[in-house]
């Protein structure tokens, strides 16, 4: 079976015996939700199955992220809803983790609304959703990195009592 490469948006340059490929398109996981981007060799039943599985997976992920954020608010928030014996002070690691959960929730949400926005046919809306998707993906990656950095600082017993440490680290993550 012969493999066919799709070259849309890519150029090949040969310089001094080396080949350089330059592509001007961005490919992300939303390809699963957009019907026309599937190769013609993929059976149509697989397309709908993949779309369904992807939507269910992202939906479940959002549900459990929202549940974790709700539980965090119930346990650590200083509100009348929280019984007095359950109030606590969230650790720095927990606060960083909640920022990660928020970024992942918004990443999943932007992914799920992507197809609906694309079907509107509004170029500006598509660009906005793509920008939000990429921003939330970068925020998720940077929050993961911040979580790792904080864990490293904690394990190495470096002081994290820096003035406005949480504000600085969260702004860096976002």
Short mmCIF file of N, CA and C in Angstrom, two decimals:
data_model
loop_
_atom_site.label_atom_id
_atom_site.label_comp_id
_atom_site.label_asym_id
_atom_site.label_seq_id
_atom_site.Cartn_x
_atom_site.Cartn_y
_atom_site.Cartn_z
N UNK A 1 0.84 -1.18 0.00
CA UNK A 1 0.00 0.00 0.00
C UNK A 1 0.89 1.24 0.00
N UNK A 2 0.62 2.15 -0.92
CA UNK A 2 1.43 3.36 -1.06
C UNK A 2 0.95 4.44 -0.10
N UNK A 3 1.88 5.06 0.62
CA UNK A 3 1.57 6.13 1.56
C UNK A 3 1.56 7.44 0.80
N UNK A 4 0.51 8.23 1.01
CA UNK A 4 0.38 9.53 0.34
C UNK A 4 0.51 10.61 1.41
N UNK A 5 1.50 11.48 1.23
CA UNK A 5 1.72 12.58 2.15
C UNK A 5 0.94 13.80 1.68
N UNK A 6 0.28 14.47 2.59
CA UNK A 6 -0.43 15.70 2.27
C UNK A 6 0.56 16.85 2.48
N UNK A 7 0.76 17.65 1.44
CA UNK A 7 1.78 18.70 1.50
C UNK A 7 1.19 20.10 1.59
N UNK A 8 -0.10 20.21 1.85
CA UNK A 8 -0.73 21.53 1.94
C UNK A 8 -0.06 22.37 3.02
N UNK A 9 0.31 23.59 2.66
CA UNK A 9 0.89 24.52 3.62
C UNK A 9 2.37 24.31 3.89
N UNK A 10 3.02 23.41 3.17
CA UNK A 10 4.44 23.13 3.41
C UNK A 10 5.27 23.36 2.14
N UNK A 11 6.50 23.83 2.33
CA UNK A 11 7.44 24.01 1.23
C UNK A 11 8.72 23.27 1.57
N UNK A 12 9.37 22.76 0.55
CA UNK A 12 10.64 22.06 0.73
C UNK A 12 11.74 22.90 0.09
N UNK A 13 12.82 23.15 0.84
CA UNK A 13 13.96 23.91 0.33
C UNK A 13 15.20 23.05 0.44
N UNK A 14 15.96 23.00 -0.65
CA UNK A 14 17.24 22.30 -0.63
C UNK A 14 18.35 23.33 -0.60
N UNK A 15 19.23 23.22 0.40
CA UNK A 15 20.37 24.13 0.52
C UNK A 15 21.60 23.34 0.92
N UNK A 16 22.64 23.45 0.14
CA UNK A 16 23.92 22.80 0.44
C UNK A 16 23.76 21.33 0.79
N UNK A 17 22.97 20.62 0.05
CA UNK A 17 22.79 19.19 0.26
C UNK A 17 21.88 18.81 1.41
N UNK A 18 21.29 19.80 2.09
CA UNK A 18 20.35 19.48 3.17
C UNK A 18 18.95 19.92 2.77
N UNK A 19 17.98 19.24 3.28
CA UNK A 19 16.59 19.54 2.95
C UNK A 19 15.93 20.14 4.18
N UNK A 20 15.27 21.28 3.95
CA UNK A 20 14.56 21.96 5.03
C UNK A 20 13.09 22.05 4.64
N UNK A 21 12.21 21.64 5.55
CA UNK A 21 10.77 21.70 5.31
C UNK A 21 10.20 22.81 6.16
N UNK A 22 9.48 23.73 5.51
CA UNK A 22 8.85 24.84 6.21
C UNK A 22 7.35 24.72 6.05
N UNK A 23 6.64 24.70 7.17
CA UNK A 23 5.18 24.59 7.13
C UNK A 23 4.56 25.84 7.74
N UNK A 24 3.47 26.28 7.17
CA UNK A 24 2.80 27.49 7.65
C UNK A 24 1.46 27.17 8.31
N UNK A 25 1.19 25.90 8.59
CA UNK A 25 -0.07 25.57 9.23
C UNK A 25 0.19 24.99 10.60
N UNK A 26 -0.80 25.12 11.45
CA UNK A 26 -0.72 24.58 12.80
C UNK A 26 -1.72 23.44 12.90
N UNK A 27 -1.27 22.29 13.35
CA UNK A 27 -2.15 21.15 13.49
C UNK A 27 -2.28 20.85 14.98
N UNK A 28 -3.49 20.68 15.45
CA UNK A 28 -3.72 20.34 16.85
C UNK A 28 -4.82 19.30 16.93
N UNK A 29 -5.18 18.91 18.12
CA UNK A 29 -6.09 17.80 18.31
C UNK A 29 -7.50 18.05 17.79
N UNK A 30 -7.83 19.26 17.46
CA UNK A 30 -9.17 19.56 16.94
C UNK A 30 -9.41 18.88 15.61
N UNK A 31 -8.38 18.34 15.00
CA UNK A 31 -8.56 17.62 13.74
C UNK A 31 -9.55 16.47 13.91
N UNK A 32 -9.64 15.94 15.12
CA UNK A 32 -10.58 14.84 15.38
C UNK A 32 -12.03 15.30 15.26
N UNK A 33 -12.27 16.58 15.48
CA UNK A 33 -13.64 17.07 15.47
C UNK A 33 -14.07 17.67 14.15
N UNK A 34 -13.18 17.78 13.22
CA UNK A 34 -13.51 18.44 11.97
C UNK A 34 -13.54 17.41 10.85
N UNK A 35 -14.72 17.14 10.31
CA UNK A 35 -14.91 16.03 9.36
C UNK A 35 -14.05 16.10 8.12
N UNK A 36 -13.90 17.28 7.52
CA UNK A 36 -13.22 17.35 6.23
C UNK A 36 -11.72 17.15 6.33
N UNK A 37 -11.16 17.17 7.52
CA UNK A 37 -9.71 17.04 7.64
C UNK A 37 -9.26 15.58 7.72
N UNK A 38 -10.19 14.64 7.80
CA UNK A 38 -9.80 13.24 7.84
C UNK A 38 -9.35 12.79 6.47
N UNK A 39 -8.33 11.95 6.42
CA UNK A 39 -7.94 11.38 5.13
C UNK A 39 -9.08 10.54 4.55
N UNK A 40 -9.18 10.50 3.26
CA UNK A 40 -10.26 9.76 2.62
C UNK A 40 -10.17 8.25 2.86
N UNK A 41 -8.98 7.76 3.24
CA UNK A 41 -8.81 6.33 3.47
C UNK A 41 -9.40 5.87 4.80
N UNK A 42 -9.73 6.82 5.70
CA UNK A 42 -10.30 6.45 6.99
C UNK A 42 -11.79 6.18 6.79
N UNK A 43 -12.28 5.01 7.22
CA UNK A 43 -13.71 4.72 7.05
C UNK A 43 -14.57 5.74 7.79
N UNK A 44 -15.72 6.06 7.22
CA UNK A 44 -16.58 7.10 7.81
C UNK A 44 -17.08 6.71 9.19
N UNK A 45 -17.23 5.43 9.45
CA UNK A 45 -17.69 5.01 10.79
C UNK A 45 -16.62 5.33 11.84
N UNK A 46 -15.35 5.24 11.46
CA UNK A 46 -14.30 5.58 12.40
C UNK A 46 -14.32 7.06 12.74
N UNK A 47 -14.63 7.89 11.74
CA UNK A 47 -14.66 9.34 11.97
C UNK A 47 -15.65 9.68 13.07
N UNK A 48 -16.85 9.19 12.95
CA UNK A 48 -17.87 9.52 13.96
C UNK A 48 -17.52 8.89 15.30
N UNK A 49 -16.94 7.69 15.29
CA UNK A 49 -16.53 7.05 16.54
C UNK A 49 -15.44 7.86 17.24
N UNK A 50 -14.45 8.31 16.48
CA UNK A 50 -13.37 9.11 17.05
C UNK A 50 -13.89 10.44 17.60
N UNK A 51 -14.81 11.06 16.87
CA UNK A 51 -15.40 12.31 17.34
C UNK A 51 -16.16 12.08 18.64
N UNK A 52 -16.91 11.01 18.69
CA UNK A 52 -17.71 10.69 19.87
C UNK A 52 -16.81 10.40 21.07
N UNK A 53 -15.81 9.57 20.88
CA UNK A 53 -14.90 9.22 21.97
C UNK A 53 -14.17 10.46 22.47
N UNK A 54 -13.72 11.30 21.55
CA UNK A 54 -13.01 12.52 21.93
C UNK A 54 -13.91 13.45 22.73
N UNK A 55 -15.13 13.65 22.28
CA UNK A 55 -16.05 14.53 22.99
C UNK A 55 -16.37 13.99 24.38
N UNK A 56 -16.59 12.68 24.48
CA UNK A 56 -16.88 12.07 25.78
C UNK A 56 -15.67 12.22 26.71
N UNK A 57 -14.49 11.96 26.20
CA UNK A 57 -13.28 12.08 27.01
C UNK A 57 -13.06 13.49 27.53
N UNK A 58 -13.20 14.48 26.66
CA UNK A 58 -13.02 15.86 27.10
C UNK A 58 -14.13 16.28 28.05
N UNK A 59 -15.36 15.81 27.80
CA UNK A 59 -16.47 16.12 28.69
C UNK A 59 -16.25 15.55 30.08
N UNK A 60 -15.82 14.30 30.17
CA UNK A 60 -15.53 13.68 31.46
C UNK A 60 -14.39 14.40 32.17
N UNK A 61 -13.38 14.75 31.42
CA UNK A 61 -12.26 15.48 32.00
C UNK A 61 -12.73 16.80 32.60
N UNK A 62 -13.57 17.53 31.86
CA UNK A 62 -14.11 18.80 32.37
C UNK A 62 -14.96 18.58 33.61
N UNK A 63 -15.75 17.53 33.62
CA UNK A 63 -16.60 17.24 34.78
C UNK A 63 -15.75 17.03 36.03
N UNK A 64 -14.72 16.20 35.93
CA UNK A 64 -13.90 15.91 37.10
C UNK A 64 -13.01 17.08 37.50
N UNK A 65 -12.58 17.88 36.53
CA UNK A 65 -11.84 19.10 36.88
C UNK A 65 -12.75 20.06 37.64
N UNK A 66 -14.00 20.20 37.16
CA UNK A 66 -14.95 21.08 37.84
C UNK A 66 -15.25 20.54 39.24
N UNK A 67 -15.38 19.22 39.39
CA UNK A 67 -15.63 18.63 40.70
C UNK A 67 -14.46 18.90 41.65
N UNK A 68 -13.24 18.78 41.16
CA UNK A 68 -12.06 19.06 41.99
C UNK A 68 -12.02 20.53 42.40
N UNK A 69 -12.33 21.42 41.47
CA UNK A 69 -12.35 22.86 41.80
C UNK A 69 -13.46 23.17 42.81
N UNK A 70 -14.61 22.53 42.66
CA UNK A 70 -15.71 22.73 43.60
C UNK A 70 -15.30 22.24 44.99
N UNK A 71 -14.68 21.08 45.06
CA UNK A 71 -14.25 20.54 46.36
C UNK A 71 -13.20 21.45 46.99
N UNK A 72 -12.32 21.98 46.19
CA UNK A 72 -11.32 22.92 46.69
C UNK A 72 -12.00 24.13 47.31
N UNK A 73 -12.99 24.67 46.61
CA UNK A 73 -13.71 25.84 47.12
C UNK A 73 -14.45 25.51 48.41
N UNK A 74 -15.01 24.33 48.49
CA UNK A 74 -15.74 23.93 49.70
C UNK A 74 -14.81 23.74 50.89
N UNK A 75 -13.65 23.21 50.66
CA UNK A 75 -12.74 22.90 51.76
C UNK A 75 -11.93 24.13 52.19
N UNK A 76 -11.47 24.92 51.24
CA UNK A 76 -10.55 25.99 51.58
C UNK A 76 -11.14 27.40 51.53
N UNK A 77 -12.30 27.55 50.91
CA UNK A 77 -12.88 28.90 50.81
C UNK A 77 -13.44 29.31 52.16
N UNK A 78 -13.35 30.57 52.45
CA UNK A 78 -13.86 31.11 53.70
C UNK A 78 -15.26 31.65 53.46
N UNK A 79 -16.23 30.75 53.36
CA UNK A 79 -17.62 31.14 53.11
C UNK A 79 -18.51 30.53 54.17
N UNK A 80 -19.76 30.93 54.16
CA UNK A 80 -20.73 30.39 55.11
C UNK A 80 -21.12 28.96 54.77
N UNK A 81 -20.85 28.52 53.54
CA UNK A 81 -21.20 27.16 53.13
C UNK A 81 -20.30 26.11 53.77
N UNK A 82 -19.12 26.54 54.20
CA UNK A 82 -18.14 25.61 54.72
C UNK A 82 -18.31 25.47 56.23
N UNK A 83 -18.46 24.26 56.74
CA UNK A 83 -18.52 24.08 58.19
C UNK A 83 -17.22 24.57 58.84
N UNK A 84 -17.30 25.15 60.03
CA UNK A 84 -16.10 25.72 60.66
C UNK A 84 -14.96 24.73 60.84
N UNK A 85 -15.26 23.48 61.09
CA UNK A 85 -14.18 22.51 61.32
C UNK A 85 -13.49 22.08 60.03
N UNK A 86 -14.03 22.44 58.87
CA UNK A 86 -13.44 22.01 57.60
C UNK A 86 -12.60 23.10 56.94
N UNK A 87 -12.68 24.33 57.47
CA UNK A 87 -11.91 25.40 56.86
C UNK A 87 -10.43 25.13 57.05
N UNK A 88 -9.69 25.43 56.05
CA UNK A 88 -8.26 25.21 56.15
C UNK A 88 -7.52 26.22 55.30
N UNK A 89 -6.24 26.21 55.44
CA UNK A 89 -5.43 27.10 54.61
C UNK A 89 -4.78 26.23 53.54
N UNK A 90 -5.06 26.57 52.30
CA UNK A 90 -4.51 25.79 51.20
C UNK A 90 -3.01 26.01 51.11
N UNK A 91 -2.30 24.94 50.86
CA UNK A 91 -0.85 25.05 50.71
C UNK A 91 -0.55 25.72 49.36
N UNK A 92 0.67 26.15 49.22
CA UNK A 92 1.08 26.76 47.96
C UNK A 92 0.95 25.77 46.82
N UNK A 93 1.33 24.52 47.07
CA UNK A 93 1.23 23.49 46.03
C UNK A 93 -0.21 23.29 45.59
N UNK A 94 -1.14 23.33 46.53
CA UNK A 94 -2.56 23.15 46.20
C UNK A 94 -3.06 24.32 45.35
N UNK A 95 -2.65 25.51 45.69
CA UNK A 95 -3.07 26.68 44.91
C UNK A 95 -2.52 26.61 43.48
N UNK A 96 -1.28 26.17 43.34
CA UNK A 96 -0.69 26.03 42.00
C UNK A 96 -1.44 24.95 41.23
N UNK A 97 -1.76 23.85 41.92
CA UNK A 97 -2.51 22.76 41.28
C UNK A 97 -3.88 23.23 40.81
N UNK A 98 -4.53 24.08 41.58
CA UNK A 98 -5.85 24.59 41.18
C UNK A 98 -5.72 25.49 39.94
N UNK A 99 -4.64 26.25 39.85
CA UNK A 99 -4.40 27.03 38.63
C UNK A 99 -4.23 26.11 37.42
N UNK A 100 -3.55 25.00 37.63
CA UNK A 100 -3.39 24.02 36.57
C UNK A 100 -4.75 23.45 36.16
N UNK A 101 -5.59 23.13 37.14
CA UNK A 101 -6.92 22.59 36.85
C UNK A 101 -7.76 23.59 36.06
N UNK A 102 -7.69 24.86 36.43
CA UNK A 102 -8.45 25.90 35.71
C UNK A 102 -7.97 26.00 34.27
N UNK A 103 -6.66 25.98 34.07
CA UNK A 103 -6.14 26.08 32.70
C UNK A 103 -6.54 24.86 31.88
N UNK A 104 -6.54 23.68 32.49
CA UNK A 104 -6.95 22.47 31.77
C UNK A 104 -8.44 22.50 31.46
N UNK A 105 -9.25 23.01 32.38
CA UNK A 105 -10.69 23.11 32.15
C UNK A 105 -10.98 24.01 30.95
N UNK A 106 -10.35 25.18 30.92
CA UNK A 106 -10.57 26.10 29.80
C UNK A 106 -10.00 25.56 28.48
N UNK A 107 -8.90 24.82 28.56
CA UNK A 107 -8.37 24.19 27.35
C UNK A 107 -9.37 23.19 26.80
N UNK A 108 -9.93 22.36 27.65
CA UNK A 108 -10.92 21.37 27.21
C UNK A 108 -12.18 22.06 26.67
N UNK A 109 -12.62 23.11 27.34
CA UNK A 109 -13.81 23.85 26.89
C UNK A 109 -13.58 24.45 25.51
N UNK A 110 -12.43 25.08 25.31
CA UNK A 110 -12.15 25.68 24.00
C UNK A 110 -12.06 24.61 22.92
N UNK A 111 -11.56 23.45 23.27
CA UNK A 111 -11.49 22.35 22.32
C UNK A 111 -12.89 21.89 21.92
N UNK A 112 -13.78 21.77 22.90
CA UNK A 112 -15.11 21.27 22.61
C UNK A 112 -15.97 22.25 21.82
N UNK A 113 -15.77 23.56 22.01
CA UNK A 113 -16.57 24.54 21.26
C UNK A 113 -15.97 24.83 19.89
N UNK A 114 -14.79 24.28 19.63
CA UNK A 114 -14.10 24.55 18.38
C UNK A 114 -14.94 24.21 17.15
N UNK A 115 -15.54 23.04 17.14
CA UNK A 115 -16.31 22.62 15.96
C UNK A 115 -17.53 23.52 15.75
N UNK A 116 -18.21 23.87 16.83
CA UNK A 116 -19.38 24.73 16.71
C UNK A 116 -19.01 26.09 16.12
N UNK A 117 -17.92 26.63 16.58
CA UNK A 117 -17.46 27.93 16.07
C UNK A 117 -17.03 27.81 14.62
N UNK A 118 -16.34 26.72 14.28
CA UNK A 118 -15.87 26.51 12.91
C UNK A 118 -17.06 26.40 11.95
N UNK A 119 -18.15 25.79 12.41
CA UNK A 119 -19.34 25.62 11.56
C UNK A 119 -20.05 26.94 11.29
N UNK A 120 -19.79 27.98 12.09
CA UNK A 120 -20.40 29.28 11.85
C UNK A 120 -19.86 29.93 10.58
N UNK A 121 -18.63 29.58 10.22
CA UNK A 121 -18.03 30.15 9.01
C UNK A 121 -17.48 31.55 9.20
N UNK A 122 -17.38 32.02 10.43
CA UNK A 122 -16.87 33.35 10.72
C UNK A 122 -15.37 33.25 10.96
N UNK A 123 -14.59 33.86 10.06
CA UNK A 123 -13.13 33.76 10.15
C UNK A 123 -12.60 34.34 11.45
N UNK A 124 -13.13 35.48 11.86
CA UNK A 124 -12.67 36.13 13.10
C UNK A 124 -12.91 35.25 14.32
N UNK A 125 -14.07 34.60 14.35
CA UNK A 125 -14.38 33.71 15.48
C UNK A 125 -13.45 32.51 15.49
N UNK A 126 -13.14 31.99 14.30
CA UNK A 126 -12.21 30.86 14.20
C UNK A 126 -10.82 31.25 14.71
N UNK A 127 -10.38 32.44 14.33
CA UNK A 127 -9.07 32.91 14.77
C UNK A 127 -9.08 33.09 16.29
N UNK A 128 -10.16 33.64 16.82
CA UNK A 128 -10.26 33.85 18.27
C UNK A 128 -10.23 32.52 19.03
N UNK A 129 -10.98 31.54 18.56
CA UNK A 129 -10.99 30.24 19.23
C UNK A 129 -9.63 29.57 19.12
N UNK A 130 -8.99 29.68 17.95
CA UNK A 130 -7.65 29.11 17.80
C UNK A 130 -6.67 29.78 18.76
N UNK A 131 -6.78 31.10 18.91
CA UNK A 131 -5.90 31.81 19.83
C UNK A 131 -6.15 31.37 21.28
N UNK A 132 -7.42 31.23 21.65
CA UNK A 132 -7.76 30.77 23.00
C UNK A 132 -7.24 29.36 23.22
N UNK A 133 -7.42 28.49 22.23
CA UNK A 133 -6.94 27.11 22.36
C UNK A 133 -5.43 27.07 22.56
N UNK A 134 -4.71 27.83 21.77
CA UNK A 134 -3.26 27.82 21.89
C UNK A 134 -2.81 28.47 23.20
N UNK A 135 -3.47 29.55 23.61
CA UNK A 135 -3.12 30.19 24.88
C UNK A 135 -3.36 29.25 26.05
N UNK A 136 -4.52 28.57 26.06
CA UNK A 136 -4.81 27.67 27.18
C UNK A 136 -3.88 26.46 27.17
N UNK A 137 -3.48 26.02 25.99
CA UNK A 137 -2.50 24.92 25.92
C UNK A 137 -1.17 25.37 26.51
N UNK A 138 -0.73 26.57 26.14
CA UNK A 138 0.52 27.10 26.70
C UNK A 138 0.41 27.33 28.20
N UNK A 139 -0.75 27.83 28.65
CA UNK A 139 -0.96 28.04 30.09
C UNK A 139 -0.91 26.71 30.84
N UNK A 140 -1.49 25.68 30.26
CA UNK A 140 -1.46 24.36 30.89
C UNK A 140 -0.04 23.84 31.00
N UNK A 141 0.72 23.97 29.92
CA UNK A 141 2.11 23.51 29.94
C UNK A 141 2.94 24.32 30.94
N UNK A 142 2.74 25.63 30.96
CA UNK A 142 3.53 26.44 31.89
C UNK A 142 3.10 26.19 33.34
N UNK A 143 1.80 25.92 33.57
CA UNK A 143 1.38 25.58 34.94
C UNK A 143 1.97 24.25 35.38
N UNK A 144 2.06 23.29 34.46
CA UNK A 144 2.75 22.03 34.77
C UNK A 144 4.21 22.31 35.15
N UNK A 145 4.85 23.19 34.39
CA UNK A 145 6.25 23.53 34.66
C UNK A 145 6.40 24.22 36.00
N UNK A 146 5.49 25.13 36.30
CA UNK A 146 5.51 25.83 37.59
C UNK A 146 5.32 24.84 38.73
N UNK A 147 4.41 23.90 38.53
CA UNK A 147 4.18 22.85 39.55
C UNK A 147 5.47 22.07 39.80
N UNK A 148 6.16 21.71 38.73
CA UNK A 148 7.43 21.00 38.86
C UNK A 148 8.50 21.84 39.54
N UNK A 149 8.59 23.11 39.17
CA UNK A 149 9.56 24.02 39.79
C UNK A 149 9.28 24.16 41.28
N UNK A 150 8.02 24.32 41.63
CA UNK A 150 7.66 24.47 43.04
C UNK A 150 8.01 23.19 43.82
N UNK A 151 7.73 22.04 43.23
CA UNK A 151 8.08 20.77 43.88
C UNK A 151 9.59 20.67 44.08
N UNK A 152 10.36 21.06 43.06
CA UNK A 152 11.81 21.04 43.17
C UNK A 152 12.28 21.96 44.30
N UNK A 153 11.75 23.18 44.33
CA UNK A 153 12.14 24.12 45.39
C UNK A 153 11.77 23.57 46.76
N UNK A 154 10.63 22.92 46.86
CA UNK A 154 10.20 22.36 48.14
C UNK A 154 11.11 21.21 48.56
N UNK A 155 11.43 20.31 47.64
CA UNK A 155 12.27 19.16 47.97
C UNK A 155 13.71 19.56 48.29
N UNK A 156 14.19 20.62 47.66
CA UNK A 156 15.54 21.10 47.92
C UNK A 156 15.60 22.03 49.13
N UNK A 157 14.44 22.24 49.76
CA UNK A 157 14.30 23.07 50.96
C UNK A 157 14.74 24.52 50.73
N UNK A 158 14.51 25.00 49.49
CA UNK A 158 14.71 26.42 49.22
C UNK A 158 13.54 27.17 49.82
N UNK A 159 13.79 28.34 50.37
CA UNK A 159 12.67 29.08 50.97
C UNK A 159 11.71 29.60 49.90
N UNK A 160 10.43 29.35 50.11
CA UNK A 160 9.42 29.89 49.20
C UNK A 160 8.63 30.99 49.89
N UNK A 161 9.24 31.59 50.91
CA UNK A 161 8.59 32.71 51.59
C UNK A 161 8.98 34.04 50.95
N UNK A 162 9.21 34.00 49.65
CA UNK A 162 9.51 35.19 48.87
C UNK A 162 8.29 36.09 48.90
N UNK A 163 8.51 37.38 48.94
CA UNK A 163 7.40 38.32 48.99
C UNK A 163 6.52 38.15 47.75
N UNK A 164 5.24 37.94 47.97
CA UNK A 164 4.23 37.73 46.92
C UNK A 164 4.62 36.58 45.98
N UNK A 165 5.12 35.51 46.56
CA UNK A 165 5.57 34.34 45.79
C UNK A 165 4.45 33.76 44.95
N UNK A 166 3.28 33.56 45.56
CA UNK A 166 2.16 32.94 44.83
C UNK A 166 1.70 33.81 43.68
N UNK A 167 1.63 35.11 43.89
CA UNK A 167 1.20 36.00 42.82
C UNK A 167 2.20 35.95 41.66
N UNK A 168 3.48 35.99 41.97
CA UNK A 168 4.50 35.96 40.93
C UNK A 168 4.48 34.65 40.16
N UNK A 169 4.35 33.54 40.88
CA UNK A 169 4.41 32.24 40.22
C UNK A 169 3.14 32.00 39.39
N UNK A 170 1.99 32.46 39.86
CA UNK A 170 0.75 32.27 39.10
C UNK A 170 0.71 33.17 37.86
N UNK A 171 1.18 34.38 37.98
CA UNK A 171 1.25 35.27 36.81
C UNK A 171 2.20 34.68 35.77
N UNK A 172 3.29 34.11 36.22
CA UNK A 172 4.22 33.46 35.30
C UNK A 172 3.56 32.30 34.59
N UNK A 173 2.79 31.52 35.33
CA UNK A 173 2.09 30.38 34.75
C UNK A 173 1.04 30.77 33.72
N UNK A 174 0.35 31.86 34.01
CA UNK A 174 -0.72 32.29 33.08
C UNK A 174 -0.15 33.18 32.01
#
